[in-house]
Structures are given as structure tokens and as C-alpha cells.
Amino acid sequence: METLAEAKIKLLMQLRSAGITDTRVLKAIETVPREIFVPTPLVPKAYANRALPIGQGQTISQPEVVALMTQALELGDRHKVLEIGTGSGYQTAILSRLARRVYTVERHRSLAREAQARFGELAMHNVVNRIGDGMRGWPEQAPFDRIIVTAASDEVPEDLLDQLAIGGLMVMPVGAHGREQRLMKLIRNEDGVDDVEIARVRFVPLMPGVPREDDPGSPAG
């Protein structure tokens, strides 16, 4: 039976073959233990190149998509990043290895609590997480050098664009739920926003508000 270490090596080879060339991104994926971000019954599949369910109708994204989105952000170690959709916290953990500080927003209290526990386990001191409406972003901490959205919307939320610094990059899937979506890189400049399509993807929908059992804007801990 294949060990997790063997599966991780195979995954890294697949990512390189798929065009992931940023060595910092590959190193982050190599060093972040994906197995602690998936439900216990799915640990043997932690390094399969596929999305996996994590509860609340959400998924931990396919590693290739995580790598592709992270590479597209062109992260530097001084960048301040906003992530919309903490989910399991796996993408957050990758970002934390590459950026100065990561602010991450999750609308489901249970997912946010579980993610925060993982951040503590990995001693991720440059991550701040909160429960709230991701479509509103985190205006108190704007502007951000980079924004990553891990759920799809028919349109790019204006509130998020407004929180992106001039010269900053946003990466997010755009398109209808249940259909193939466009993974877009948006670059904000003095004159507006330029965009480039990176790939075709399928993500869960970006939802407004916070579920009834959650309190909007509450800190996750």
C-alpha cells in the first residue's frame, strides 16, 4: 500500500508536469501536511490530486488548483493577503509559507474553528481568521497586496476589488455554479482592472451573508 510520503512525492511530480514551476510554491506544498486538513476517513487520499469533502457542503480544493492559484498570485514575502473562504485552512497554510501576513474569512463557524485549531498546531503565527461575509472582504485591514477567492461568483464583488491595492493581484473563479468557470487573474491599476484567464475550473459558489447559527463578523477565537 502506498504511504503518504510516497503519495506526496507522486503529487509533486504531477504538479511539475502540470506546469507548476514556482519552486517556493512547490516547497510550500511539500512542507504543509495536507493530511491534517482532511477528515480522518479520507487521510489515505490526502495526496490524491482531487478535491475532497470537508463538511458544510464545502471541499478542500484539488492540489493542482491550489498550486495554480497560488502561483498566479506571484507572492512575495512582504505581501499582505486576503483569502475569502478559509474552508479546511489548507490553502491558508500554503499562503502563510509565502506571504508576510494572511487574513482569511470563513462564513461557517465550525469550519473556521477547525481551521484555527490546525493553524495553532502548525504554529502559523502570521494568519488571522474571522467568521463573516466573504463578499464584503475585510475592509478594516485593506488595502491588500493580494486577494484569493476560493469560491465562484457570477461577477467579481466590487467590495473586494475596492480592497485591492493599486498594482495588486486578485485570483478567483468567475462563473455560474454547476458549470465550468473561468479562473481569473485580475490586476488593479490606476485606470481600472485588467484580467487574464488562467484555466477552467469548478468551485462551490460564493455565498453572501453568514449562516443563521453564526454571528456576522465574530472573531474565530
Short mmCIF file of C-alpha atoms in Angstrom, two decimals:
data_model
loop_
_atom_site.label_atom_id
_atom_site.label_comp_id
_atom_site.label_asym_id
_atom_site.label_seq_id
_atom_site.Cartn_x
_atom_site.Cartn_y
_atom_site.Cartn_z
CA MET A 1 0.00 0.00 0.00
CA GLU A 2 1.32 3.45 -0.93
CA THR A 3 2.49 5.56 2.04
CA LEU A 4 1.59 9.23 2.45
CA ALA A 5 5.22 10.15 1.81
CA GLU A 6 5.20 8.22 -1.47
CA ALA A 7 1.86 9.76 -2.45
CA LYS A 8 3.24 13.25 -1.76
CA ILE A 9 6.27 12.63 -3.99
CA LYS A 10 3.97 11.43 -6.78
CA LEU A 11 1.78 14.53 -6.34
CA LEU A 12 4.76 16.89 -6.59
CA MET A 13 5.80 15.18 -9.83
CA GLN A 14 2.26 15.60 -11.18
CA LEU A 15 2.29 19.30 -10.28
CA ARG A 16 5.56 19.86 -12.10
CA SER A 17 4.19 18.05 -15.15
CA ALA A 18 1.10 20.28 -14.99
CA GLY A 19 3.21 23.42 -15.29
CA ILE A 20 3.76 24.42 -11.66
CA THR A 21 7.26 25.86 -11.88
CA ASP A 22 7.43 28.22 -8.89
CA THR A 23 9.85 26.46 -6.54
CA ARG A 24 8.53 28.36 -3.50
CA VAL A 25 5.02 27.12 -4.20
CA LEU A 26 6.23 23.54 -4.65
CA LYS A 27 8.22 23.76 -1.42
CA ALA A 28 5.16 25.01 0.47
CA ILE A 29 3.08 22.11 -0.83
CA GLU A 30 5.87 19.72 0.12
CA THR A 31 6.11 21.02 3.69
CA VAL A 32 2.43 21.57 4.57
CA PRO A 33 0.90 18.27 5.80
CA ARG A 34 -2.34 18.06 3.77
CA GLU A 35 -3.41 15.02 5.78
CA ILE A 36 -4.31 17.15 8.81
CA PHE A 37 -6.70 19.24 6.68
CA VAL A 38 -8.93 16.38 5.55
CA PRO A 39 -11.47 14.31 7.53
CA THR A 40 -9.88 11.28 9.21
CA PRO A 41 -11.53 8.68 6.90
CA LEU A 42 -10.03 10.49 3.89
CA VAL A 43 -6.44 10.70 5.17
CA PRO A 44 -5.27 7.88 2.83
CA LYS A 45 -6.43 10.09 -0.08
CA ALA A 46 -4.81 13.28 1.25
CA TYR A 47 -2.27 13.50 -1.59
CA ALA A 48 -4.55 12.39 -4.40
CA ASN A 49 -4.81 15.16 -6.98
CA ARG A 50 -8.52 15.68 -6.37
CA ALA A 51 -10.93 17.77 -4.31
CA LEU A 52 -12.26 16.17 -1.12
CA PRO A 53 -15.35 16.97 1.01
CA ILE A 54 -14.76 18.71 4.36
CA GLY A 55 -18.34 19.26 5.56
CA GLN A 56 -20.88 22.10 5.28
CA GLY A 57 -21.11 21.36 1.56
CA GLN A 58 -17.53 22.59 1.09
CA THR A 59 -14.40 20.96 -0.29
CA ILE A 60 -10.65 21.12 0.07
CA SER A 61 -9.53 22.06 -3.44
CA GLN A 62 -7.59 19.79 -5.76
CA PRO A 63 -3.85 20.29 -5.03
CA GLU A 64 -3.19 21.21 -8.65
CA VAL A 65 -5.74 24.03 -8.42
CA VAL A 66 -4.28 25.21 -5.10
CA ALA A 67 -0.83 25.30 -6.68
CA LEU A 68 -2.08 27.01 -9.83
CA MET A 69 -3.92 29.75 -7.91
CA THR A 70 -1.00 30.28 -5.54
CA GLN A 71 1.49 30.51 -8.40
CA ALA A 72 -0.76 33.03 -10.18
CA LEU A 73 -0.69 35.30 -7.11
CA GLU A 74 3.06 35.89 -7.61
CA LEU A 75 3.52 36.12 -3.86
CA GLY A 76 6.41 37.88 -2.19
CA ASP A 77 7.43 37.57 1.44
CA ARG A 78 6.31 41.15 2.18
CA HIS A 79 2.80 40.77 0.79
CA LYS A 80 -0.38 41.16 2.81
CA VAL A 81 -3.00 38.68 1.58
CA LEU A 82 -6.77 38.40 1.94
CA GLU A 83 -8.28 34.94 1.47
CA ILE A 84 -12.03 34.54 1.02
CA GLY A 85 -13.17 31.06 2.05
CA THR A 86 -10.91 29.53 4.70
CA GLY A 87 -12.50 26.11 4.39
CA SER A 88 -10.20 23.49 5.90
CA GLY A 89 -7.35 26.02 6.07
CA TYR A 90 -5.10 24.17 3.62
CA GLN A 91 -4.86 26.98 1.08
CA THR A 92 -4.32 29.37 4.00
CA ALA A 93 -1.40 27.28 5.22
CA ILE A 94 0.22 27.37 1.78
CA LEU A 95 -0.19 31.15 1.64
CA SER A 96 1.27 31.56 5.13
CA ARG A 97 4.56 29.99 3.97
CA LEU A 98 4.90 32.56 1.18
CA ALA A 99 3.47 35.89 2.40
CA ARG A 100 4.06 38.25 5.32
CA ARG A 101 0.52 38.07 6.68
CA VAL A 102 -2.71 36.30 5.71
CA TYR A 103 -6.21 37.48 6.62
CA THR A 104 -8.80 34.78 5.96
CA VAL A 105 -12.61 34.91 6.16
CA GLU A 106 -14.96 31.93 6.53
CA ARG A 107 -18.76 32.04 6.82
CA HIS A 108 -19.15 28.67 8.61
CA ARG A 109 -18.26 28.76 12.29
CA SER A 110 -17.47 25.03 12.51
CA LEU A 111 -15.00 25.18 9.61
CA ALA A 112 -13.38 28.35 10.99
CA ARG A 113 -12.90 26.77 14.43
CA GLU A 114 -11.39 23.60 12.97
CA ALA A 115 -9.09 25.61 10.72
CA GLN A 116 -7.93 27.78 13.61
CA ALA A 117 -7.01 24.67 15.61
CA ARG A 118 -4.89 23.46 12.69
CA PHE A 119 -3.20 26.86 12.42
CA GLY A 120 -2.25 26.55 16.08
CA GLU A 121 -0.96 23.02 15.58
CA LEU A 122 1.30 24.25 12.77
CA ALA A 123 2.34 27.41 14.68
CA MET A 124 1.08 29.66 11.87
CA HIS A 125 1.52 32.98 13.68
CA ASN A 126 1.12 35.15 10.57
CA VAL A 127 -2.53 34.13 9.99
CA VAL A 128 -5.60 35.99 11.30
CA ASN A 129 -9.01 34.42 10.72
CA ARG A 130 -12.56 35.58 11.28
CA ILE A 131 -16.12 34.48 10.66
CA GLY A 132 -18.02 36.77 8.31
CA ASP A 133 -19.44 37.51 4.88
CA GLY A 134 -16.60 36.88 2.46
CA MET A 135 -18.21 39.01 -0.25
CA ARG A 136 -17.63 42.02 1.99
CA GLY A 137 -13.97 41.18 2.48
CA TRP A 138 -12.14 42.68 5.45
CA PRO A 139 -12.33 46.46 4.92
CA GLU A 140 -10.73 47.33 8.26
CA GLN A 141 -7.47 45.72 7.08
CA ALA A 142 -7.49 46.98 3.47
CA PRO A 143 -5.71 47.54 1.21
CA PHE A 144 -4.33 44.10 0.39
CA ASP A 145 -1.46 43.32 -1.98
CA ARG A 146 -3.10 40.05 -2.97
CA ILE A 147 -6.63 38.62 -2.74
CA ILE A 148 -7.59 34.99 -3.37
CA VAL A 149 -11.19 33.80 -3.53
CA THR A 150 -11.81 30.06 -3.21
CA ALA A 151 -15.44 30.05 -4.33
CA ALA A 152 -17.05 31.09 -7.60
CA SER A 153 -19.18 34.15 -8.30
CA ASP A 154 -21.00 35.24 -11.45
CA GLU A 155 -19.25 38.59 -11.09
CA VAL A 156 -16.23 39.89 -9.20
CA PRO A 157 -17.51 41.51 -5.97
CA GLU A 158 -16.89 45.27 -6.07
CA ASP A 159 -16.20 45.32 -2.33
CA LEU A 160 -13.23 43.01 -2.88
CA LEU A 161 -11.85 44.99 -5.81
CA ASP A 162 -12.07 48.13 -3.70
CA GLN A 163 -9.87 46.46 -1.07
CA LEU A 164 -7.16 45.52 -3.57
CA ALA A 165 -4.15 47.83 -3.59
CA ILE A 166 -3.14 49.61 -6.79
CA GLY A 167 -0.77 47.21 -8.51
CA GLY A 168 -2.27 44.30 -6.58
CA LEU A 169 -3.50 40.96 -7.90
CA MET A 170 -6.69 39.02 -7.28
CA VAL A 171 -7.22 35.39 -8.29
CA MET A 172 -10.74 33.93 -8.28
CA PRO A 173 -13.09 31.67 -10.24
CA VAL A 174 -15.82 33.51 -12.15
CA GLY A 175 -18.95 31.81 -13.46
CA ALA A 176 -22.18 30.06 -12.55
CA HIS A 177 -22.34 27.24 -10.02
CA GLY A 178 -22.62 23.79 -11.58
CA ARG A 179 -20.91 24.88 -14.78
CA GLU A 180 -17.33 25.22 -15.88
CA GLN A 181 -15.93 28.50 -14.54
CA ARG A 182 -13.05 30.73 -15.59
CA LEU A 183 -10.16 31.04 -13.16
CA MET A 184 -9.20 34.69 -13.50
CA LYS A 185 -6.22 36.82 -12.53
CA LEU A 186 -7.23 40.46 -12.06
CA ILE A 187 -4.63 43.23 -11.86
CA ARG A 188 -5.73 46.56 -10.41
CA ASN A 189 -4.04 49.65 -11.86
CA GLU A 190 -4.61 53.39 -11.82
CA ASP A 191 -7.01 53.16 -14.77
CA GLY A 192 -9.09 50.20 -13.67
CA VAL A 193 -8.70 46.42 -13.77
CA ASP A 194 -7.04 44.16 -16.32
CA ASP A 195 -7.89 40.46 -16.34
CA VAL A 196 -6.38 37.26 -17.70
CA GLU A 197 -7.96 33.80 -17.82
CA ILE A 198 -5.70 31.17 -16.27
CA ALA A 199 -7.72 27.96 -16.56
CA ARG A 200 -11.18 26.40 -16.49
CA VAL A 201 -12.29 25.11 -13.09
CA ARG A 202 -15.27 24.08 -10.94
CA PHE A 203 -15.74 25.62 -7.49
CA VAL A 204 -18.50 25.77 -4.91
CA PRO A 205 -20.49 29.04 -5.08
CA LEU A 206 -19.51 32.20 -3.22
CA MET A 207 -22.44 32.89 -0.91
CA PRO A 208 -23.43 36.18 0.76
CA GLY A 209 -24.10 36.56 4.46
CA VAL A 210 -23.41 34.19 7.33
CA PRO A 211 -25.47 31.07 8.18
CA ARG A 212 -28.07 31.70 10.89
CA GLU A 213 -26.14 29.78 13.53
CA ASP A 214 -23.16 32.12 13.04
CA ASP A 215 -22.70 35.70 14.22
CA PRO A 216 -21.57 38.05 11.45
CA GLY A 217 -18.07 39.34 11.88
CA SER A 218 -17.34 37.34 15.04
CA PRO A 219 -13.67 36.56 15.60
CA ALA A 220 -12.92 32.87 15.19
CA GLY A 221 -11.22 32.77 18.53
#
